[in-house]
Amino acid sequence: MNKIPNHVAIIMDGNGRWATERGMSRSAGHKEGAKTLEKLAIYAQDKGIKVLSVYAFSTDNFKRSKEEVDYLMNLFIVYFKEKFDRVIKKNVKVLFSGRKVNLRSDVIDAMEEVTNKTKDNTGCILNICFNYGGQEEIVDASLKLFKDLNSKKIKEEDINKETFSKYLYQDLPPIDLLIRTGKEQRLSNFMLYESSYAELYFPDTYFPDFKENCLDEALKYYENRDRRFGNIKKD
Ligand code: FPP
């Protein structure tokens, strides 16, 4: 494949429906989704993708039942503390984007553990959007920028879209390919600033079934896109 995107992002939707359609609990769908993510992170690294961002838990997901939120938090802890070992051995570096408020201390500890364990890894970055909202990210960045303006760390004339992006949760390249599984076509408050020129891909697949061959299909779709960034095609 000639044209590999630097930054791929995935809205991992459809775990619940995948499970209920099989007569299983929604939790079983999340568990299967976690296995899929592990496979995809390793595959992304093998493919030469530089950054894989995934939507693991939105600020609005706290509206779900306590039972489902607790199940997800416990699943995240197990993955961050133990089950990402294969991913870590592959030299993947794990980062988190999102707010720490409202998170349980054992979840924060597990996030810090995996961040520290992988801080010197030089392979693909797995950016896990966790207690994340795209509008919240822009608000939080604006507040940080406002403080730096007030303390004269930055001058008004130096503010532009590139310097603003340094105030986001992570300093990452823009998203080239944004995939949403789960048979829906919306952004759901995911990485709004970073996806301004992203190619969008909506496979007819629930996330647990979105395996390596499905990522290959997405990469093929991307390879055939003509990206103009507002320009016109030159012959
Ligand atoms: C959306 O599907 C999925 C989530 C809210 C959770 C995503 C979590 C995982 C894939 C688990 C693994 C993650 C890590 C970081 C280990 P949904 O529940 O909204 O599905 P539905 O639309 O079919 O109900």
XYZ file of C-alpha atoms and ligand atoms in Angstrom:
259
model
C 0.000 0.000 0.000
C 1.476 3.357 -1.034
C -0.333 5.926 1.001
C -0.536 5.060 4.709
C -2.282 7.661 6.894
C -0.184 9.089 9.723
C -3.105 9.396 12.075
C -6.099 7.036 12.106
C -8.951 7.563 14.571
C -11.736 5.124 15.437
C -15.111 5.702 17.075
C -15.537 2.173 18.425
C -19.330 1.935 18.246
C -21.656 -1.057 18.250
C -20.385 -3.226 21.109
C -23.792 -3.293 22.781
C -25.736 -4.181 19.629
C -23.151 -6.811 18.656
C -23.851 -8.548 21.972
C -27.642 -8.135 22.191
C -28.072 -9.475 18.643
C -26.342 -12.627 19.896
C -28.478 -12.859 23.045
C -25.502 -11.836 25.187
C -25.141 -9.056 27.777
C -23.875 -5.615 26.639
C -20.808 -6.243 28.823
C -19.872 -9.223 26.658
C -19.822 -6.823 23.688
C -17.436 -4.458 25.467
C -15.169 -7.383 26.368
C -15.075 -8.486 22.742
C -14.477 -4.883 21.652
C -11.469 -4.675 23.937
C -9.979 -7.793 22.271
C -10.523 -6.176 18.873
C -8.757 -2.993 19.985
C -5.751 -4.989 21.190
C -5.463 -6.647 17.750
C -5.894 -3.352 15.881
C -3.227 -1.535 17.921
C -0.688 -4.231 17.055
C -1.763 -4.231 13.416
C -1.582 -0.419 13.188
C 1.998 -0.586 14.440
C 2.849 -3.263 11.816
C 1.286 -1.138 9.067
C 3.383 1.914 9.909
C 0.496 4.052 11.193
C 2.038 6.667 13.496
C -0.984 7.438 15.699
C -4.144 5.464 16.445
C -6.716 7.462 18.421
C -9.709 5.614 19.843
C -12.894 6.795 21.564
C -13.050 4.569 24.639
C -15.329 6.566 26.925
C -16.985 9.925 26.346
C -17.888 12.487 29.006
C -21.521 11.666 28.109
C -21.072 7.907 28.623
C -21.440 8.593 32.372
C -25.192 8.869 31.607
C -25.312 5.067 31.184
C -26.402 2.721 34.006
C -24.061 2.419 36.989
C -23.749 -1.285 36.203
C -22.457 -0.617 32.660
C -20.134 2.227 33.726
C -18.684 0.079 36.540
C -18.194 -2.843 34.169
C -16.382 -0.625 31.651
C -14.147 0.988 34.298
C -13.134 -2.431 35.643
C -12.464 -3.667 32.097
C -10.276 -0.618 31.395
C -8.266 -1.268 34.578
C -7.609 -4.895 33.573
C -6.485 -3.796 30.101
C -4.281 -0.915 31.236
C -2.642 -2.967 33.998
C -2.294 -6.390 32.341
C -3.889 -7.087 29.010
C -2.045 -4.429 27.042
C 1.221 -6.320 27.631
C 1.301 -7.666 24.079
C 0.695 -4.158 22.738
C 3.424 -2.728 24.993
C 5.928 -5.387 23.868
C 5.282 -4.217 20.293
C 6.753 -0.799 21.270
C 3.376 0.990 21.265
C 3.228 4.155 23.388
C -0.037 4.754 25.246
C -1.352 8.291 25.842
C -4.675 9.508 27.203
C -6.809 12.430 26.115
C -9.631 13.665 28.306
C -10.523 14.967 31.729
C -9.434 13.320 34.982
C -12.347 14.746 37.019
C -15.072 12.195 37.854
C -12.703 9.265 37.326
C -12.157 6.718 40.115
C -8.694 6.825 41.676
C -8.006 3.166 40.779
C -8.758 3.992 37.134
C -6.404 6.999 37.224
C -3.705 4.778 38.812
C -4.074 2.213 36.012
C -3.884 4.983 33.373
C -0.711 6.330 34.960
C 0.770 2.848 35.163
C 0.407 2.148 31.436
C 1.512 5.694 30.504
C 4.699 5.321 32.576
C 5.364 1.792 31.353
C 5.260 2.909 27.709
C 6.699 6.433 27.938
C 9.979 5.466 26.249
C 8.360 3.351 23.519
C 9.023 4.720 20.059
C 6.434 2.878 17.938
C 2.828 3.694 17.132
C 1.072 6.022 19.594
C -2.202 4.652 20.949
C -4.123 7.758 22.033
C -7.020 6.605 24.204
C -9.759 9.216 24.446
C -11.119 8.638 27.878
C -13.694 10.755 29.717
C -13.311 12.736 26.527
C -15.413 15.308 24.675
C -14.322 17.251 21.599
C -16.048 20.497 22.628
C -14.703 20.061 26.181
C -11.188 19.692 24.705
C -11.532 23.004 22.823
C -12.838 24.731 25.972
C -9.990 23.297 28.096
C -7.413 24.361 25.477
C -8.905 27.871 25.363
C -8.672 28.192 29.147
C -4.982 27.170 29.097
C -4.325 29.601 26.258
C -6.145 32.376 28.129
C -3.895 31.804 31.173
C -0.765 31.946 28.991
C -2.031 35.149 27.361
C -2.663 36.701 30.763
C 0.785 35.764 32.036
C 2.304 36.943 28.721
C 3.718 33.494 27.929
C 2.171 33.869 24.479
C 1.410 37.014 22.461
C -1.911 37.576 20.734
C -0.217 37.862 17.328
C 1.332 34.405 17.797
C -2.043 32.678 18.123
C -3.013 30.705 15.040
C -4.427 27.259 14.313
C -1.017 25.583 14.730
C -0.145 27.234 18.069
C -3.725 26.626 19.287
C -3.372 22.915 18.551
C -0.464 22.744 21.038
C -2.992 23.510 23.793
C -5.092 20.427 23.016
C -4.786 17.373 25.290
C -1.975 15.903 23.162
C 0.312 17.373 20.534
C -0.482 14.992 17.664
C -0.617 15.316 13.864
C -4.070 15.983 12.354
C -6.347 12.998 11.737
C -6.101 11.688 8.167
C -8.667 8.892 8.373
C -11.598 8.791 10.780
C -13.483 5.498 11.030
C -16.806 5.051 12.803
C -18.070 1.510 13.193
C -21.557 0.630 14.425
C -23.624 1.585 11.368
C -24.042 5.236 12.398
C -22.692 8.271 10.577
C -22.039 10.981 13.134
C -19.066 12.402 15.047
C -20.547 12.285 18.566
C -18.241 15.028 19.897
C -15.051 13.178 18.904
C -11.786 15.026 18.113
C -13.521 17.945 16.386
C -10.430 20.165 16.068
C -8.142 17.348 14.941
C -10.469 15.932 12.270
C -11.041 19.122 10.249
C -9.694 17.561 7.022
C -10.094 13.874 7.899
C -11.406 11.409 5.345
C -14.491 9.748 6.839
C -15.169 6.026 6.628
C -18.325 4.302 7.891
C -18.123 0.514 7.572
C -21.275 -1.548 7.995
C -19.715 -3.388 10.942
C -20.066 -3.421 14.719
C -16.772 -2.707 16.459
C -16.107 -6.244 17.831
C -16.118 -7.507 14.214
C -13.813 -4.758 12.924
C -10.728 -6.941 12.636
C -7.415 -6.469 10.780
C -8.948 -7.189 7.338
C -11.532 -4.441 7.961
C -8.750 -1.954 8.741
C -7.134 -3.016 5.470
C -10.387 -2.153 3.660
C -10.416 1.256 5.353
C -6.800 1.855 4.322
C -7.664 0.910 0.732
C -10.530 3.414 0.791
C -8.112 6.071 2.083
C -5.526 5.261 -0.554
C -8.039 6.105 -3.268
C -9.163 9.418 -1.829
C -8.106 12.602 -3.556
C -7.257 15.006 -0.714
C -7.328 18.633 -1.827
C -7.431 20.560 1.472
C -9.537 23.284 -0.118
C -7.315 23.512 -3.199
C -8.316 22.403 -6.705
C -6.965 19.442 -8.584
C -4.016 20.297 -10.789
C -3.373 18.248 -13.962
C -19.609 2.104 22.148
O -20.438 0.999 21.877
C -18.482 1.673 22.945
C -18.131 2.158 24.166
C -18.886 3.191 24.887
C -16.982 1.613 24.876
C -15.773 1.344 24.032
C -14.945 0.422 24.772
C -14.257 -0.619 24.291
C -14.126 -0.973 22.878
C -13.602 -1.465 25.249
C -12.119 -1.490 25.183
C -11.418 -0.267 25.386
C -10.207 -0.201 25.992
C -9.514 1.104 25.996
C -9.553 -1.346 26.636
P -21.915 1.029 22.428
O -21.925 0.426 23.773
O -22.440 2.442 22.400
O -22.656 0.151 21.404
P -24.186 0.285 20.985
O -24.310 1.582 20.222
O -24.387 -0.904 20.121
O -25.009 0.264 22.230
